Each structure stands twice: as C-alpha cells, then as structure tokens.
C-alpha cells in the first residue's frame, strides 16, 4: 500500500529535550515536506526537500531541522523544543503537481 | 503571491442536504487546485484535483468541484451529505509544475442527523 508513515503518533516532551519525528514513504517520491497544523492557521510548511541532500526552508522553519540522506526518509528534528512548538505535525510526499500523500500526523506537546 | 481563502470556518448541514464549501484563490496563472478532507485524528486525504481541461471535476466520496476562472473560485459540492462527511476540508493551490502549495485555513463541517 502506498503510504507515508510517521512516528510517533503522540509525543509529550519537556522544553529543551531534543527529539526526532520520523517520516518514511514507499512511493519513490522525490518531493517531501513537513507541515504543522494549528487551529485557525491551517497548514504551514516547515521544510521541504526536492530530492536527496536537497532541502529548503518553508514558511515557518525556525526551531526545526531536517535531513534527507535517503529518498524514502525525511526526519524532522527539534534540537531544543519550546512550548510554542506544541502542534500537530504532518509529513507528506508527492510527485510533481499530483497532490500530496499525507502521513497520519504526530501530535506533539512540549511542556 | 499565491493565497487561498476559505471564508467559512464552520458549516452545519442536515444529513441529506446539499453542500457547497467555498474556496477563493489568488494566483497569476492557471493554478493547480486541490481539495483535501481531514477526518478527526487522521491525516489529510485528497478528494479531487484540477489541473486543466473540464472545469467540473469529480472526486471520491461523491464530491465534485467547479473551477471558475472569472471568479477565482474552486468550490466543493456534494448533492446529499452523509453523517460520515463530518470533517474538516482544506482547499489548496499550487503553482503549475512546481512543488509549492498553499493551503487554506479549513472549513469544519458538522452534519446533523
């Protein structure tokens, strides 16, 4: 089944404790992206990757890092999480212009 | 610059009634247009997309949308809503042939039995 897999689904952490949210896709898509979803703000793009070793900032990149060492994986790294990063995070991948396939989301709470 | 507006934050309809969710976009050329649905606790699922050609597009779950260039709109419709359609709906616009997409802020649909 074609899918984007994110882990974990739920995560509660403390301020400043580094964390990684993993994302993997099995569709051989070149393009992958991370979004955060907040009430009233819709989806905002954090980072995206056009291909292996090619990443770029989206609209809200502050406080996040990403890497793309393999085509299928695109982890999101929070080096020092803060409470304002409490949000619902989605990883997505796509073929050019064909629309996204989204993961099921990761609900992160930073206390 | 690209932008997407979904003017209705919440919409409530009775089961069996017709539905129209509004989406207005701003983009210089012919955009790629999408509607996604997000059920509670789930990711976003693609309902339908418009790239070119016939301006009335059919999607999954009985949904359709019409691209109206003169009104810069891409409204989503369904003739008869089912209780399982209760969800949040997102419109998105993309620059043709690129990976850049902008999402609207969503419309939450409530269905009354």
Coordinates of N, CA and C in Angstrom, one line a residue:
Chain A
X1 N 0.8 -1.2 0.0 CA 0.0 0.0 0.0 C 0.9 1.2 0.0
X2 N 0.6 2.2 -0.9 CA 1.3 3.4 -0.9 C 1.0 4.3 0.3
X3 N 2.0 4.7 1.0 CA 1.7 5.4 2.2 C 2.9 6.2 2.7
X4 N 2.6 7.1 3.6 CA 3.6 7.9 4.3 C 3.5 7.5 5.8
X5 N 4.5 7.1 6.4 CA 4.5 6.6 7.8 C 5.2 7.6 8.7
X6 N 4.6 8.1 9.7 CA 5.2 9.0 10.7 C 5.2 8.3 12.0
X7 N 6.2 8.5 12.8 CA 6.3 8.1 14.2 C 7.0 9.1 15.0
X8 N 6.6 9.2 16.3 CA 5.4 8.6 16.9 C 4.1 9.3 16.5
X9 N 3.0 8.8 16.9 CA 1.7 9.5 16.7 C 1.5 10.5 17.7
X10 N 1.9 10.2 18.9 CA 1.7 11.2 20.0 C 3.1 11.3 20.8
X11 N 3.4 12.5 21.2 CA 4.6 12.7 21.9 C 4.5 13.9 22.9
X12 N 4.8 13.6 24.2 CA 4.8 14.7 25.2 C 6.3 14.7 25.6
X13 N 6.9 15.9 25.6 CA 8.2 16.1 26.0 C 8.4 17.4 26.8
X14 N 9.6 17.6 27.3 CA 9.9 18.8 28.1 C 10.7 19.8 27.3
X15 N 10.6 21.0 27.7 CA 11.3 22.0 27.0 C 12.8 21.7 27.0
X16 N 13.4 21.9 25.8 CA 14.8 21.7 25.6 C 15.3 20.3 25.4
X17 N 14.5 19.3 25.4 CA 14.9 17.9 25.2 C 14.8 17.6 23.7
X18 N 15.9 17.4 23.1 CA 15.9 17.1 21.6 C 15.0 15.9 21.3
X19 N 14.4 16.1 20.1 CA 13.5 15.0 19.7 C 13.5 14.9 18.1
X20 N 13.2 13.7 17.7 CA 13.1 13.5 16.2 C 11.8 12.8 15.9
X21 N 11.1 13.3 14.9 CA 9.9 12.7 14.4 C 10.3 12.1 13.0
X22 N 10.1 10.8 12.9 CA 10.5 10.1 11.7 C 9.4 10.1 10.6
X23 N 9.8 10.1 9.4 CA 8.8 10.1 8.2 C 9.5 9.2 7.2
X24 N 8.7 8.3 6.6 CA 9.1 7.4 5.6 C 8.0 7.2 4.6
X25 N 8.4 7.2 3.3 CA 7.4 7.0 2.2 C 7.9 5.9 1.3
X26 N 6.9 5.1 0.8 CA 7.3 3.9 -0.1 C 6.9 4.1 -1.5
X27 N 6.7 5.4 -2.0 CA 6.2 5.6 -3.3 C 7.3 6.1 -4.3
X28 N 8.5 6.2 -3.8 CA 9.7 6.7 -4.6 C 9.5 8.1 -5.0
X29 N 8.8 8.9 -4.2 CA 8.6 10.3 -4.5 C 9.9 11.1 -4.2
X30 N 10.1 12.0 -5.1 CA 11.3 12.9 -4.9 C 11.0 14.0 -3.8
X31 N 9.8 14.5 -3.9 CA 9.5 15.6 -3.0 C 8.8 15.2 -1.7
X32 N 9.4 15.8 -0.6 CA 8.8 15.5 0.7 C 8.7 16.8 1.4
X33 N 7.8 16.9 2.4 CA 7.6 18.2 3.1 C 7.1 17.9 4.5
X34 N 7.3 18.9 5.4 CA 6.8 18.9 6.7 C 5.9 20.1 6.9
X35 N 4.7 19.8 7.5 CA 3.8 20.9 7.8 C 3.4 20.8 9.3
X36 N 3.1 22.0 9.8 CA 2.4 22.0 11.2 C 1.0 22.6 11.0
X37 N 0.1 22.0 11.8 CA -1.3 22.4 11.7 C -1.7 23.0 13.1
X38 N -2.1 24.2 13.1 CA -2.6 24.9 14.3 C -4.0 25.5 14.1
X39 N -4.8 25.5 15.1 CA -6.2 25.9 14.9 C -6.3 27.4 14.4
X40 N -7.1 27.5 13.3 CA -7.2 28.8 12.7 C -6.1 29.3 11.8
X41 N -5.1 28.5 11.7 CA -3.9 28.8 10.9 C -3.8 27.9 9.7
X42 N -4.5 26.8 9.7 CA -4.4 25.8 8.6 C -3.0 25.1 8.6
X43 N -2.5 24.7 7.5 CA -1.3 24.0 7.4 C -0.2 25.0 7.0
X44 N 0.9 25.0 7.7 CA 2.0 25.9 7.3 C 3.3 25.0 7.1
X45 N 3.9 25.3 6.0 CA 5.1 24.5 5.7 C 6.3 24.8 6.5
X46 N 7.0 23.8 7.0 CA 8.2 24.0 7.8 C 9.4 23.9 7.0
X47 N 9.6 22.7 6.4 CA 10.7 22.5 5.5 C 10.2 21.6 4.3
X48 N 11.0 21.6 3.2 CA 10.7 20.7 2.2 C 12.0 20.2 1.6
X49 N 11.9 19.1 0.8 CA 13.1 18.5 0.2 C 12.7 18.1 -1.2
X50 N 13.5 18.6 -2.2 CA 13.2 18.3 -3.6 C 13.8 16.9 -4.0
X51 N 14.8 16.5 -3.2 CA 15.5 15.2 -3.5 C 16.5 15.0 -2.4
X52 N 17.2 13.9 -2.6 CA 18.2 13.5 -1.6 C 19.2 14.6 -1.5
X53 N 19.5 15.0 -0.2 CA 20.5 16.0 0.1 C 20.1 17.4 -0.4
X54 N 18.9 17.6 -0.8 CA 18.4 18.9 -1.2 C 17.2 19.3 -0.3
X55 N 17.4 20.2 0.6 CA 16.3 20.7 1.5 C 16.3 22.2 1.5
X56 N 15.1 22.7 1.9 CA 15.0 24.2 1.9 C 13.9 24.6 2.9
X57 N 14.0 25.8 3.3 CA 13.0 26.3 4.3 C 11.7 26.6 3.7
X58 N 10.6 26.3 4.5 CA 9.3 26.7 4.2 C 8.9 28.0 4.8
X59 N 7.7 28.1 5.2 CA 7.3 29.4 5.8 C 7.6 29.6 7.3
X60 N 7.7 28.5 8.0 CA 7.9 28.6 9.5 C 9.0 27.7 9.9
X61 N 10.3 27.9 9.5 CA 11.4 26.9 9.7 C 12.1 27.1 11.1
X62 N 11.8 28.2 11.8 CA 12.6 28.5 13.0 C 12.4 27.4 14.0
X63 N 13.5 26.9 14.6 CA 13.4 25.9 15.6 C 13.4 24.5 15.1
X64 N 13.5 24.3 13.8 CA 13.4 22.9 13.3 C 14.6 22.7 12.4
X65 N 14.9 21.4 12.2 CA 15.9 21.0 11.3 C 15.4 19.7 10.6
X66 N 15.9 19.5 9.4 CA 15.6 18.3 8.6 C 16.8 17.7 8.0
X67 N 16.7 16.5 7.5 CA 17.8 15.9 6.7 C 17.1 15.0 5.7
X68 N 17.8 14.8 4.6 CA 17.3 13.8 3.6 C 18.5 13.1 3.0
X69 N 18.9 12.0 3.8 CA 20.0 11.2 3.4 C 19.6 10.1 2.4
X70 N 18.4 9.7 2.5 CA 17.8 8.7 1.6 C 16.5 9.2 1.0
X71 N 16.2 8.7 -0.1 CA 15.0 9.2 -0.8 C 13.7 8.9 0.1
X72 N 13.6 7.8 0.7 CA 12.4 7.5 1.4 C 12.2 8.1 2.8
X73 N 13.3 8.6 3.4 CA 13.2 9.1 4.8 C 13.4 10.6 4.8
X74 N 12.6 11.3 5.7 CA 12.7 12.7 5.9 C 12.4 13.1 7.3
X75 N 13.3 12.9 8.2 CA 13.0 13.2 9.6 C 13.0 14.6 10.0
X76 N 12.2 15.0 10.9 CA 12.1 16.3 11.5 C 12.7 16.4 12.8
X77 N 13.6 17.3 13.0 CA 14.4 17.4 14.3 C 14.1 18.7 15.0
X78 N 13.8 18.5 16.3 CA 13.7 19.7 17.1 C 14.8 19.7 18.1
X79 N 15.8 20.5 17.9 CA 17.0 20.5 18.8 C 16.7 20.9 20.2
X80 N 15.9 21.9 20.4 CA 15.6 22.4 21.7 C 14.1 22.8 21.7
X81 N 13.2 21.9 21.9 CA 11.8 22.2 21.7 C 11.3 23.2 22.7
X82 N 10.4 24.0 22.3 CA 9.7 25.0 23.2 C 8.2 24.9 23.1
X83 N 7.5 25.4 24.2 CA 6.1 25.2 24.2 C 5.4 25.7 22.9
X84 N 5.9 26.7 22.2 CA 5.2 27.2 21.0 C 5.4 26.3 19.9
X85 N 6.1 25.2 20.1 CA 6.1 24.2 19.0 C 5.1 23.0 19.3
X86 N 4.3 23.2 20.3 CA 3.2 22.3 20.5 C 2.3 22.4 19.3
X87 N 2.0 21.3 18.6 CA 1.3 21.4 17.4 C 1.0 20.0 16.9
X88 N 0.3 19.9 15.8 CA 0.1 18.7 15.0 C 0.9 18.8 13.8
X89 N 1.8 17.8 13.6 CA 2.7 17.8 12.5 C 2.4 16.7 11.5
X90 N 2.5 17.1 10.2 CA 2.3 16.2 9.1 C 3.5 16.1 8.2
X91 N 3.8 14.9 7.8 CA 4.8 14.7 6.8 C 4.0 14.4 5.5
X92 N 4.5 14.8 4.3 CA 3.8 14.5 3.1 C 4.8 14.3 2.0
X93 N 4.4 13.5 1.0 CA 5.3 13.4 -0.2 C 4.4 13.5 -1.4
X94 N 5.0 13.7 -2.6 CA 4.2 13.8 -3.8 C 5.1 13.7 -5.1
X95 N 4.5 13.3 -6.1 CA 5.0 13.5 -7.5 C 4.7 15.0 -7.9
X96 N 5.5 15.5 -8.7 CA 5.3 16.9 -9.1 C 3.9 17.2 -9.6
X97 N 3.2 18.1 -8.9 CA 1.9 18.5 -9.4 C 0.7 17.6 -9.2
X98 N 1.0 16.4 -8.5 CA -0.1 15.4 -8.4 C -0.8 15.4 -7.1
X99 N -0.4 16.3 -6.2 CA -1.1 16.3 -4.9 C -0.3 15.5 -3.9
X100 N -0.5 15.9 -2.7 CA 0.2 15.2 -1.6 C -0.4 13.9 -1.2
X101 N 0.4 13.0 -0.7 CA 0.0 11.9 0.2 C 0.5 12.3 1.6
X102 N -0.4 12.3 2.6 CA 0.0 12.7 3.9 C 0.1 11.5 4.8
X103 N 1.0 11.7 5.8 CA 1.0 10.8 6.9 C -0.1 11.0 7.9
X104 N -0.2 10.2 8.9 CA -1.4 10.3 9.8 C -1.2 11.4 10.9
X105 N 0.0 12.0 11.0 CA 0.2 13.1 11.9 C 0.9 12.7 13.2
X106 N 1.6 13.6 13.8 CA 2.2 13.5 15.1 C 1.8 14.6 15.9
X107 N 1.1 14.3 17.0 CA 0.7 15.4 17.9 C 1.7 15.5 19.0
X108 N 2.4 16.7 19.0 CA 3.5 17.0 19.9 C 3.0 18.0 20.9
X109 N 3.3 17.7 22.2 CA 3.1 18.6 23.3 C 4.4 18.8 24.0
X110 N 4.8 20.1 24.1 CA 6.0 20.5 24.8 C 5.6 21.2 26.1
X111 N 6.0 20.7 27.2 CA 5.7 21.3 28.5 C 6.9 21.9 29.2
Chain B
X1 N 1.4 37.1 -5.3 CA 1.7 36.0 -4.5 C 0.5 35.1 -4.4
X2 N 0.7 33.8 -4.2 CA -0.4 32.8 -4.1 C -1.1 33.0 -2.8
X3 N -2.4 32.8 -2.8 CA -3.1 32.8 -1.5 C -4.4 32.0 -1.7
X4 N -4.9 31.5 -0.6 CA -6.1 30.7 -0.6 C -7.0 31.2 0.5
X5 N -8.3 31.4 0.2 CA -9.2 31.9 1.3 C -10.4 30.9 1.3
X6 N -10.7 30.4 2.5 CA -11.9 29.7 2.7 C -12.7 30.5 3.7
X7 N -13.7 31.2 3.2 CA -14.4 32.2 4.0 C -15.2 31.6 5.2
X8 N -15.6 30.4 5.1 CA -16.4 29.7 6.1 C -15.6 28.9 7.0
X9 N -15.5 29.3 8.3 CA -14.8 28.5 9.3 C -15.6 27.2 9.7
X10 N -16.9 27.4 9.9 CA -17.7 26.3 10.3 C -19.0 26.3 9.4
X11 N -19.4 25.1 9.0 CA -20.7 25.0 8.3 C -21.4 23.8 8.9
X12 N -22.7 24.0 9.1 CA -23.6 22.9 9.6 C -24.7 22.6 8.6
X13 N -24.8 21.4 8.2 CA -25.9 21.0 7.3 C -26.6 19.8 7.9
X14 N -27.8 19.6 7.5 CA -28.5 18.3 7.9 C -28.2 17.2 6.9
X15 N -28.2 16.0 7.5 CA -27.9 14.9 6.6 C -28.9 14.8 5.5
X16 N -28.4 14.6 4.3 CA -29.3 14.5 3.1 C -29.4 15.9 2.3
X17 N -29.0 16.9 3.0 CA -29.0 18.2 2.3 C -27.8 18.4 1.4
X18 N -27.9 19.4 0.5 CA -26.7 19.6 -0.3 C -25.7 20.5 0.4
X19 N -24.5 20.4 -0.2 CA -23.4 21.1 0.5 C -22.6 21.9 -0.6
X20 N -22.1 23.1 -0.2 CA -21.1 23.8 -1.0 C -20.2 24.5 -0.1
X21 N -18.9 24.2 -0.2 CA -17.8 24.8 0.5 C -17.0 25.7 -0.4
X22 N -16.8 26.9 0.1 CA -16.2 27.9 -0.8 C -14.7 28.0 -0.7
X23 N -14.1 28.2 -1.8 CA -12.6 28.4 -1.9 C -12.3 29.5 -2.9
X24 N -11.6 30.5 -2.5 CA -11.2 31.5 -3.5 C -9.6 31.6 -3.4
X25 N -9.1 31.8 -4.6 CA -7.6 31.8 -4.6 C -7.1 33.0 -5.4
X26 N -5.8 33.3 -5.2 CA -5.2 34.3 -5.9 C -3.9 33.8 -6.5
X27 N -3.8 33.8 -7.8 CA -2.6 33.3 -8.5 C -2.6 33.8 -9.9
X28 N -1.4 34.2 -10.4 CA -1.3 34.9 -11.6 C -1.6 34.0 -12.8
X29 N -1.3 32.8 -12.8 CA -1.5 31.9 -14.0 C -2.6 30.9 -13.6
X30 N -2.8 29.9 -14.5 CA -3.7 28.8 -14.1 C -3.1 27.9 -13.1
X31 N -3.8 27.9 -11.9 CA -3.2 27.1 -10.8 C -3.6 25.7 -10.9
X32 N -2.9 24.9 -10.1 CA -3.3 23.6 -9.7 C -4.2 23.7 -8.5
X33 N -5.3 23.1 -8.4 CA -6.3 23.3 -7.3 C -6.6 21.9 -6.7
X34 N -6.7 21.9 -5.4 CA -7.0 20.7 -4.7 C -8.0 20.9 -3.6
X35 N -8.7 19.8 -3.3 CA -9.5 19.7 -2.0 C -9.1 18.5 -1.3
X36 N -8.8 18.7 0.0 CA -8.5 17.6 0.9 C -9.5 17.5 2.0
X37 N -9.7 16.3 2.6 CA -10.5 16.2 3.7 C -9.7 15.6 4.9
X38 N -10.0 16.0 6.1 CA -9.3 15.5 7.3 C -10.4 15.1 8.3
X39 N -10.5 13.8 8.5 CA -11.4 13.3 9.5 C -10.7 13.4 10.8
X40 N -11.4 13.4 11.9 CA -10.8 13.6 13.3 C -9.7 12.5 13.5
X41 N -8.6 13.0 13.9 CA -7.4 12.1 14.3 C -6.7 11.5 13.1
X42 N -7.0 12.0 11.9 CA -6.5 11.4 10.7 C -5.6 12.5 9.9
X43 N -4.9 12.0 9.0 CA -4.2 12.9 8.1 C -5.1 13.4 7.0
X44 N -4.6 14.1 6.1 CA -5.4 14.7 5.0 C -5.5 13.7 3.8
X45 N -6.6 13.6 3.3 CA -6.9 12.7 2.1 C -7.3 13.6 1.0
X46 N -6.7 13.3 -0.2 CA -7.0 14.0 -1.4 C -8.4 13.6 -1.9
X47 N -9.3 14.7 -2.0 CA -10.7 14.4 -2.6 C -10.7 14.5 -4.1
X48 N -10.1 15.6 -4.6 CA -10.1 15.8 -6.0 C -9.1 16.9 -6.3
X49 N -8.8 17.0 -7.6 CA -7.8 18.0 -8.1 C -8.1 18.5 -9.5
X50 N -7.7 19.7 -9.7 CA -7.9 20.3 -11.1 C -6.6 20.8 -11.6
X51 N -6.2 20.4 -12.8 CA -5.0 20.9 -13.4 C -5.3 21.7 -14.7
X52 N -6.2 21.1 -15.5 CA -6.6 21.8 -16.7 C -7.8 21.0 -17.3
X53 N -8.4 21.6 -18.4 CA -9.4 20.9 -19.1 C -10.8 21.2 -18.5
X54 N -11.6 20.1 -18.5 CA -13.0 20.3 -18.0 C -13.0 20.9 -16.6
X55 N -13.8 22.0 -16.5 CA -13.7 22.8 -15.2 C -14.6 22.1 -14.1
X56 N -15.3 21.1 -14.4 CA -16.1 20.4 -13.4 C -15.3 19.1 -13.2
X57 N -14.8 18.9 -12.0 CA -14.1 17.7 -11.7 C -14.8 16.8 -10.6
X58 N -14.7 15.6 -10.8 CA -15.3 14.6 -9.9 C -14.2 14.0 -9.0
X59 N -14.6 13.8 -7.8 CA -13.7 13.2 -6.8 C -14.2 12.0 -6.2
X60 N -13.6 11.6 -5.1 CA -14.0 10.5 -4.3 C -15.2 10.9 -3.4
X61 N -15.8 9.9 -2.9 CA -16.9 10.0 -1.9 C -18.1 10.9 -2.4
X62 N -18.2 11.0 -3.7 CA -19.4 11.7 -4.3 C -19.2 13.2 -4.4
X63 N -18.0 13.7 -4.1 CA -17.7 15.1 -4.2 C -17.4 15.6 -5.6
X64 N -17.7 16.8 -5.9 CA -17.3 17.5 -7.2 C -16.9 18.9 -6.9
X65 N -16.1 19.5 -7.8 CA -15.7 20.9 -7.6 C -15.7 21.5 -9.0
X66 N -16.0 22.8 -9.0 CA -16.0 23.6 -10.3 C -15.0 24.7 -10.2
X67 N -14.1 24.7 -11.2 CA -13.2 25.8 -11.4 C -13.8 26.9 -12.2
X68 N -13.9 28.1 -11.6 CA -14.4 29.3 -12.2 C -13.3 30.4 -12.3
X69 N -12.7 30.5 -13.4 CA -11.6 31.4 -13.5 C -12.0 32.8 -13.3
X70 N -13.2 33.2 -13.8 CA -13.6 34.6 -13.7 C -13.9 35.0 -12.3
X71 N -14.2 34.0 -11.4 CA -14.4 34.3 -10.0 C -13.3 33.9 -9.1
X72 N -12.2 33.3 -9.7 CA -11.1 32.8 -8.9 C -11.6 31.9 -7.8
X73 N -12.5 31.0 -8.2 CA -13.1 30.1 -7.2 C -12.9 28.7 -7.6
X74 N -13.0 27.8 -6.6 CA -12.9 26.4 -6.8 C -13.8 25.7 -5.7
X75 N -15.1 25.9 -5.8 CA -16.0 25.5 -4.7 C -16.3 24.0 -4.8
X76 N -16.3 23.4 -3.6 CA -16.6 22.0 -3.4 C -18.1 21.7 -3.2
X77 N -18.6 20.7 -3.8 CA -20.1 20.5 -3.7 C -20.3 19.0 -3.5
X78 N -21.5 18.7 -2.9 CA -22.0 17.4 -2.8 C -23.5 17.5 -2.7
X79 N -24.2 16.7 -3.5 CA -25.6 16.8 -3.6 C -26.4 16.4 -2.4
X80 N -25.8 15.4 -1.7 CA -26.5 14.8 -0.5 C -25.5 14.4 0.5
X81 N -25.4 15.1 1.6 CA -24.4 14.9 2.6 C -24.8 13.7 3.5
X82 N -23.8 12.9 3.9 CA -23.9 11.8 4.8 C -23.2 12.2 6.1
X83 N -23.7 11.5 7.2 CA -23.1 11.8 8.5 C -21.6 11.6 8.5
X84 N -21.1 10.7 7.7 CA -19.7 10.4 7.7 C -18.9 11.5 7.0
X85 N -19.5 12.4 6.4 CA -18.8 13.5 5.8 C -18.4 14.6 6.8
X86 N -18.8 14.5 8.0 CA -18.4 15.4 9.0 C -16.9 15.4 9.2
X87 N -16.2 16.5 8.9 CA -14.7 16.5 8.9 C -14.3 17.9 8.6
X88 N -13.0 18.1 8.5 CA -12.5 19.4 8.1 C -12.0 19.3 6.7
X89 N -12.3 20.4 5.9 CA -12.0 20.4 4.5 C -11.0 21.5 4.2
X90 N -10.0 21.2 3.4 CA -9.0 22.2 3.1 C -8.9 22.3 1.6
X91 N -8.8 23.5 1.1 CA -8.6 23.9 -0.3 C -7.1 24.2 -0.4
X92 N -6.4 23.9 -1.5 CA -5.0 24.2 -1.7 C -4.8 24.6 -3.1
X93 N -3.9 25.5 -3.3 CA -3.5 25.9 -4.6 C -2.0 25.7 -4.8
X94 N -1.6 25.3 -6.0 CA -0.2 25.1 -6.3 C 0.1 25.7 -7.6
X95 N 1.4 26.2 -7.7 CA 1.9 26.8 -8.9 C 2.1 25.6 -9.9
X96 N 1.5 25.7 -11.1 CA 1.6 24.6 -12.0 C 3.0 24.1 -12.3
X97 N 3.2 22.8 -12.1 CA 4.5 22.2 -12.5 C 5.6 22.4 -11.4
X98 N 5.2 23.0 -10.3 CA 6.1 23.2 -9.2 C 5.6 22.4 -8.0
X99 N 6.4 22.5 -6.9 CA 6.0 21.8 -5.7 C 5.5 22.8 -4.6
X100 N 5.3 24.0 -5.0 CA 4.9 25.0 -4.0 C 3.4 25.0 -3.9
X101 N 2.9 24.7 -2.7 CA 1.5 24.7 -2.4 C 1.1 25.6 -1.2
X102 N -0.1 26.2 -1.3 CA -0.6 27.0 -0.2 C -1.9 26.4 0.2
X103 N -2.1 26.2 1.5 CA -3.4 25.7 2.0 C -4.2 26.8 2.6
X104 N -5.5 26.6 2.4 CA -6.5 27.5 3.2 C -6.5 27.1 4.6
X105 N -7.3 27.8 5.4 CA -7.3 27.6 6.8 C -8.4 26.6 7.2
X106 N -9.1 26.1 6.3 CA -10.0 25.0 6.5 C -11.4 25.4 6.8
X107 N -12.4 24.5 6.5 CA -13.8 24.6 6.9 C -14.2 23.4 7.6
X108 N -14.7 23.6 8.8 CA -15.2 22.4 9.6 C -16.6 22.2 9.3
X109 N -17.0 21.0 8.9 CA -18.3 20.6 8.5 C -18.9 19.8 9.6
X110 N -20.1 20.2 10.1 CA -20.9 19.4 11.0 C -22.1 18.9 10.3
X111 N -22.5 17.7 10.5 CA -23.7 17.1 9.9 C -24.7 16.7 11.0
X112 N -25.9 17.3 10.9 CA -27.0 17.0 11.8 C -27.8 15.8 11.4
X113 N -28.1 14.9 12.3 CA -28.8 13.7 11.9 C -30.3 14.1 11.6

